[in-house]
Coordinates of C-alpha atoms and ligand atoms in Angstrom, one line a residue:
M1 CA 55.2 8.7 57.3
S2 CA 57.0 7.8 54.1
K3 CA 56.9 10.1 51.1
T4 CA 53.5 10.0 49.4
A5 CA 53.0 9.5 45.6
D6 CA 52.8 12.5 43.4
Y7 CA 49.4 11.5 42.0
A8 CA 46.4 9.3 42.6
W9 CA 43.8 8.2 40.0
L10 CA 40.3 9.3 40.9
D11 CA 37.1 8.7 38.8
G12 CA 38.7 8.8 35.4
K13 CA 41.8 10.9 35.7
L14 CA 45.1 11.5 37.4
V15 CA 44.9 14.1 40.2
P16 CA 47.7 15.5 42.4
W17 CA 47.9 13.5 45.6
A18 CA 46.7 16.4 47.8
N19 CA 43.6 16.9 45.6
A20 CA 42.5 13.2 45.7
T21 CA 39.7 13.9 48.2
M22 CA 36.0 12.9 48.5
H23 CA 33.1 14.3 50.5
I24 CA 32.6 13.1 54.1
S25 CA 29.0 12.1 53.3
T26 CA 30.0 9.3 50.9
E27 CA 29.1 5.8 51.8
C28 CA 32.7 4.9 51.3
V29 CA 33.7 7.3 54.1
L30 CA 30.7 6.6 56.4
R31 CA 30.4 2.8 56.1
G32 CA 33.5 1.7 54.4
E33 CA 31.5 0.6 51.4
N34 CA 34.3 -0.3 49.0
V35 CA 36.0 -3.3 47.5
F36 CA 39.7 -3.0 46.9
E37 CA 42.9 -4.8 45.8
G38 CA 46.4 -4.7 47.0
I39 CA 48.8 -5.4 44.2
R40 CA 52.6 -5.2 44.1
A41 CA 54.9 -4.2 41.4
Y42 CA 58.5 -5.3 41.8
W43 CA 61.6 -3.5 40.7
N44 CA 64.2 -5.6 38.9
E45 CA 67.5 -3.8 39.0
D46 CA 69.2 -5.9 36.3
H47 CA 66.3 -5.5 33.9
Q48 CA 65.8 -1.9 34.9
E49 CA 62.1 -2.7 34.9
L50 CA 59.1 -2.6 37.2
Y51 CA 56.8 -5.7 36.9
T52 CA 53.2 -5.8 38.2
F53 CA 52.5 -9.2 39.7
R54 CA 49.3 -11.1 38.7
H55 CA 47.4 -7.8 38.0
A56 CA 44.7 -9.6 36.0
D57 CA 44.1 -12.1 38.8
H58 CA 43.7 -9.3 41.3
I59 CA 41.2 -7.5 39.1
A60 CA 39.3 -10.8 38.7
R61 CA 39.1 -11.0 42.5
L62 CA 38.0 -7.3 42.7
R63 CA 35.1 -8.1 40.3
Q64 CA 34.2 -11.2 42.4
G65 CA 34.0 -9.1 45.6
A66 CA 32.1 -6.3 43.8
R67 CA 29.6 -8.8 42.4
I68 CA 28.9 -10.1 46.0
M69 CA 28.5 -6.5 47.1
R70 CA 26.2 -5.9 44.1
M71 CA 28.5 -3.2 42.8
T72 CA 29.2 -2.6 39.1
I73 CA 32.7 -1.4 38.4
P74 CA 32.4 1.4 35.9
Y75 CA 35.5 0.5 34.0
S76 CA 36.7 -2.4 31.8
D77 CA 39.7 -4.6 32.7
A78 CA 41.7 -2.9 29.9
E79 CA 40.8 0.5 31.3
I80 CA 41.8 -0.5 34.9
E81 CA 45.1 -1.8 33.7
A82 CA 45.8 1.3 31.6
A83 CA 44.8 3.5 34.6
S84 CA 47.1 1.6 36.9
L85 CA 50.0 1.8 34.6
E86 CA 49.3 5.5 33.9
L87 CA 49.4 6.2 37.6
I88 CA 52.6 4.2 38.3
R89 CA 54.3 5.9 35.4
A90 CA 53.1 9.4 36.4
C91 CA 54.6 8.8 39.9
N92 CA 57.8 7.7 38.2
Y93 CA 58.2 4.6 40.3
R94 CA 61.4 2.7 39.8
E95 CA 61.3 0.8 43.1
T96 CA 59.1 -1.9 44.6
I97 CA 55.6 -0.6 45.2
H98 CA 52.0 -1.5 46.2
Y99 CA 49.0 -0.1 44.3
R100 CA 45.4 -0.2 45.4
P101 CA 42.5 -0.1 43.0
V102 CA 39.3 0.7 44.9
V103 CA 35.7 0.6 43.8
Y104 CA 33.4 2.6 46.1
F105 CA 29.9 3.7 46.7
A106 CA 29.7 7.5 46.6
E107 CA 26.9 9.8 47.6
G108 CA 24.0 7.9 49.2
E109 CA 21.3 8.6 51.8
L110 CA 20.2 5.4 53.5
T111 CA 21.9 2.1 53.8
H112 CA 19.1 0.2 51.9
Y113 CA 19.6 1.9 48.6
L114 CA 19.8 -0.2 45.4
P115 CA 23.1 -0.1 43.5
S116 CA 21.2 1.8 40.7
E117 CA 20.4 4.5 43.2
I118 CA 24.0 5.5 44.0
R119 CA 27.1 6.5 42.1
T120 CA 29.8 3.9 41.9
G121 CA 33.3 5.4 41.8
F122 CA 36.8 4.1 41.3
F123 CA 40.2 5.3 42.5
I124 CA 43.7 3.9 42.6
L125 CA 46.5 4.7 45.1
A126 CA 50.1 3.8 44.9
F127 CA 52.7 3.6 47.6
S128 CA 56.4 2.7 47.9
M129 CA 56.7 -0.6 49.6
P130 CA 60.0 -2.3 49.8
S131 CA 60.2 -5.9 51.0
K132 CA 60.5 -6.0 54.8
K133 CA 63.6 -7.2 56.7
V134 CA 61.5 -9.2 59.1
Q135 CA 61.0 -11.7 56.3
E136 CA 64.5 -13.0 57.2
T137 CA 64.0 -13.3 61.0
G138 CA 60.3 -14.1 61.1
V139 CA 57.6 -13.1 63.6
K140 CA 56.2 -14.3 66.9
S141 CA 52.5 -14.8 66.5
A142 CA 49.5 -15.6 68.8
I143 CA 46.0 -16.8 68.3
S144 CA 43.7 -13.8 68.4
T145 CA 40.8 -13.6 70.7
W146 CA 38.9 -12.1 67.7
R147 CA 37.2 -14.5 65.3
R148 CA 37.6 -13.9 61.5
N149 CA 34.5 -12.5 59.8
S150 CA 32.1 -15.3 59.0
D151 CA 30.6 -15.9 55.5
L152 CA 27.3 -15.8 57.3
S153 CA 27.7 -12.1 58.1
S154 CA 30.5 -10.3 56.3
P155 CA 32.2 -12.7 53.9
S156 CA 36.0 -12.6 54.2
R157 CA 36.2 -13.5 50.5
I158 CA 35.3 -9.9 49.8
K159 CA 38.3 -7.6 50.2
S160 CA 36.1 -4.7 51.4
G161 CA 37.3 -1.9 53.6
A162 CA 34.7 -2.7 56.2
N163 CA 36.1 -6.2 56.7
Y164 CA 39.4 -4.6 57.9
H165 CA 37.9 -3.4 61.2
N166 CA 38.0 -7.1 62.2
S167 CA 41.6 -7.2 61.1
R168 CA 42.5 -4.1 63.0
L169 CA 41.0 -5.3 66.2
A170 CA 43.1 -8.4 65.9
Y171 CA 46.3 -6.5 64.9
I172 CA 46.1 -4.0 67.8
E173 CA 45.4 -6.6 70.4
A174 CA 48.5 -8.5 69.2
R175 CA 50.6 -5.4 69.2
M176 CA 49.5 -4.4 72.7
N177 CA 50.5 -7.9 73.8
G178 CA 54.0 -7.4 72.2
M179 CA 53.3 -9.9 69.4
G180 CA 53.6 -9.8 65.6
P181 CA 50.6 -10.5 63.4
P182 CA 48.1 -12.9 65.0
V183 CA 46.3 -15.9 63.6
M184 CA 42.6 -15.6 63.6
L185 CA 40.3 -18.6 64.0
N186 CA 36.9 -18.8 62.2
A187 CA 33.5 -19.2 63.9
A188 CA 34.0 -23.0 63.7
G189 CA 37.2 -22.6 65.7
K190 CA 39.5 -23.7 62.8
V191 CA 42.5 -21.6 61.6
A192 CA 41.3 -19.0 59.2
E193 CA 44.0 -16.5 58.3
G194 CA 46.0 -13.6 59.6
P195 CA 44.5 -10.1 59.6
G196 CA 46.2 -9.3 56.3
A197 CA 47.6 -12.6 55.0
C198 CA 46.9 -16.3 54.7
V199 CA 48.5 -19.0 56.8
M200 CA 50.4 -22.1 55.7
I201 CA 52.1 -24.9 57.7
V202 CA 54.5 -27.7 56.9
R203 CA 53.7 -31.0 58.6
H204 CA 55.0 -34.5 57.7
G205 CA 56.6 -33.0 54.5
K206 CA 53.3 -31.6 53.2
L207 CA 52.3 -28.0 52.7
I208 CA 48.9 -27.5 54.4
T209 CA 46.7 -24.5 54.2
P210 CA 43.0 -23.8 55.2
P211 CA 40.5 -24.1 52.3
V212 CA 38.8 -21.2 50.7
T213 CA 35.7 -22.1 52.7
A214 CA 37.5 -21.4 56.0
D215 CA 36.5 -17.7 56.0
I216 CA 39.6 -16.5 54.2
L217 CA 40.4 -14.1 51.4
E218 CA 41.0 -16.1 48.3
S219 CA 44.7 -15.1 48.3
I220 CA 46.7 -14.8 45.2
T221 CA 49.9 -15.4 47.0
R222 CA 48.5 -18.6 48.5
E223 CA 47.7 -19.8 45.0
T224 CA 51.1 -18.8 43.8
L225 CA 52.9 -20.6 46.6
M226 CA 50.8 -23.8 46.2
E227 CA 51.9 -23.8 42.5
L228 CA 55.5 -23.1 43.4
A229 CA 55.6 -25.9 46.0
R230 CA 54.1 -28.4 43.7
E231 CA 56.0 -27.4 40.6
E232 CA 59.4 -26.5 42.0
L233 CA 59.7 -28.5 45.2
G234 CA 57.6 -31.5 44.2
M235 CA 55.6 -31.2 47.4
E236 CA 52.2 -32.5 48.1
V237 CA 49.9 -29.5 48.9
V238 CA 46.8 -30.1 50.9
E239 CA 43.9 -27.6 51.4
R240 CA 42.1 -28.7 54.5
D241 CA 40.9 -27.4 57.9
V242 CA 43.7 -26.7 60.3
D243 CA 43.3 -27.0 64.1
R244 CA 44.8 -24.5 66.4
S245 CA 46.8 -27.2 68.2
E246 CA 48.3 -28.2 64.8
L247 CA 50.2 -24.9 64.8
Y248 CA 51.8 -25.9 68.1
V249 CA 53.2 -29.1 66.5
A250 CA 53.9 -27.8 63.0
D251 CA 57.4 -28.2 61.6
E252 CA 57.1 -24.8 59.9
A253 CA 54.5 -22.1 59.6
F254 CA 54.3 -18.8 57.7
F255 CA 52.0 -16.0 56.6
C256 CA 51.6 -15.2 52.9
G257 CA 50.2 -12.2 51.1
S258 CA 51.0 -9.6 48.5
G259 CA 52.0 -7.2 51.3
A260 CA 53.4 -9.7 53.8
E261 CA 55.1 -11.8 51.0
V262 CA 56.4 -15.0 52.6
L263 CA 56.6 -14.2 56.3
P264 CA 58.0 -17.0 58.6
M265 CA 56.3 -17.6 61.9
V266 CA 58.9 -18.6 64.5
S267 CA 56.6 -19.1 67.4
I268 CA 52.9 -19.2 68.2
D269 CA 51.4 -18.7 71.6
H270 CA 55.0 -19.0 72.9
Y271 CA 55.5 -22.4 71.4
D272 CA 58.6 -22.4 69.2
I273 CA 57.8 -23.5 65.6
G274 CA 60.4 -26.0 64.5
D275 CA 63.6 -24.9 66.1
G276 CA 62.3 -21.3 66.5
T277 CA 63.9 -20.0 63.3
P278 CA 62.4 -19.8 59.7
G279 CA 62.1 -23.4 58.3
A280 CA 63.9 -24.8 55.3
V281 CA 60.7 -25.2 53.1
T282 CA 59.6 -21.7 54.1
R283 CA 63.0 -20.3 53.0
K284 CA 62.9 -22.1 49.7
L285 CA 59.4 -20.9 49.0
Q286 CA 60.4 -17.4 50.0
Q287 CA 63.4 -17.5 47.6
L288 CA 61.2 -18.9 44.7
Y289 CA 58.5 -16.3 45.4
N290 CA 61.0 -13.4 45.5
D291 CA 62.6 -14.6 42.2
A292 CA 59.3 -15.3 40.5
V293 CA 57.8 -11.9 41.3
R294 CA 60.9 -10.1 40.1
G295 CA 60.9 -11.8 36.7
R296 CA 64.0 -14.0 37.5
I297 CA 62.2 -17.3 36.6
E298 CA 61.3 -17.4 32.9
K299 CA 58.5 -19.9 33.4
Y300 CA 56.5 -17.5 35.6
R301 CA 57.0 -14.4 33.4
P302 CA 53.3 -14.6 32.2
W303 CA 52.4 -13.5 35.8
L304 CA 54.2 -10.2 35.2
T305 CA 53.5 -7.0 33.2
P306 CA 56.4 -4.7 32.5
V307 CA 55.5 -1.1 33.4
W308 CA 58.2 0.8 31.5
R309 CA 58.9 -1.5 28.5
G310 CA 55.2 -1.6 28.0
N311 CA 55.3 2.2 27.8
A312 CA 58.1 2.3 25.4
A313 CA 56.3 -0.2 23.1
K314 CA 53.3 2.0 23.1
A315 CA 55.2 5.3 22.5
Ligands
PMP401 N1 43.9 -12.3 53.8 C1 43.7 -11.0 54.1 C2 42.7 -10.7 55.1 C3 44.4 -10.1 53.4 O1 44.2 -8.8 53.6 C4 45.3 -10.5 52.4 C5 46.1 -9.4 51.7 N2 45.5 -9.0 50.5 C6 45.5 -11.8 52.2 C7 44.8 -12.7 52.9 C8 46.5 -12.3 51.1 O2 45.9 -12.1 49.8 P1 46.8 -11.8 48.6 O3 47.8 -13.0 48.6 O4 45.9 -11.9 47.4 O5 47.5 -10.5 48.8

């Protein structure tokens, strides 16, 4: 296991990593009753700066998920941002990281409690997370035998811990079959998403991705790439249902997510995608994304928040 952070942020304060514990009787532990975010902060060596990427958009999604779960987050946006920066600075991160704000239900008794009958807590974790080498070579994927959670039962638009049991079943099946991350179909049999990332394809020169009604998480990377493709590559971007068999004839395909970044798919169900190597559009989007998140494109700086300069300004 990689080195853990020095601190976590738990219910209002920084605590040493080893002391960031909660009781085994909490709803969060017993039933995975939480909503969380996975946000990256990117180190820019030239600027000697760490930039959080689209923090405010992630927190807006956290609030959306919490609302559906009927959870009230006990902190304001400003408090969550201040706590996130406090944690990252306390851990002295000067490298690319991932941080995870989590809102959770604490001590409860029965599953039918009202939100007013239970304490809602909040914690933030941070991890070192360099970009992965596999971005260059891409992954072999397969259609999972597991269907993505349906909006009729456990909405995928909520980034809740409990939804990731579905993801894990799909991941381990794929691993046991010697494959990279799989693609999950929704209950209607259309392409939904990967277990931890959205899916995009290139066909006939257009960037195509399943709509937010396809049982997907409303991914911030997906939004980012749609904007980059339109603005920087002048591409037509289409949000529509995608059939499984379209993946077999796509010119390019890739996963996208805060953790996965832009991850090329080089084959699916043993069909080569394109010539079996990462496609040209995928590579261009990857480059644009990697530059935008590190503050190398002026136009997209509003998406970033400097961690260290922000600190100096306040000092
Ligand atoms: N779908 C799922 C199931 C995910 O876990 C993630 C990662 N958060 C994504 C999509 C991508 O979302 P984002 O781009 O906001 O990280």
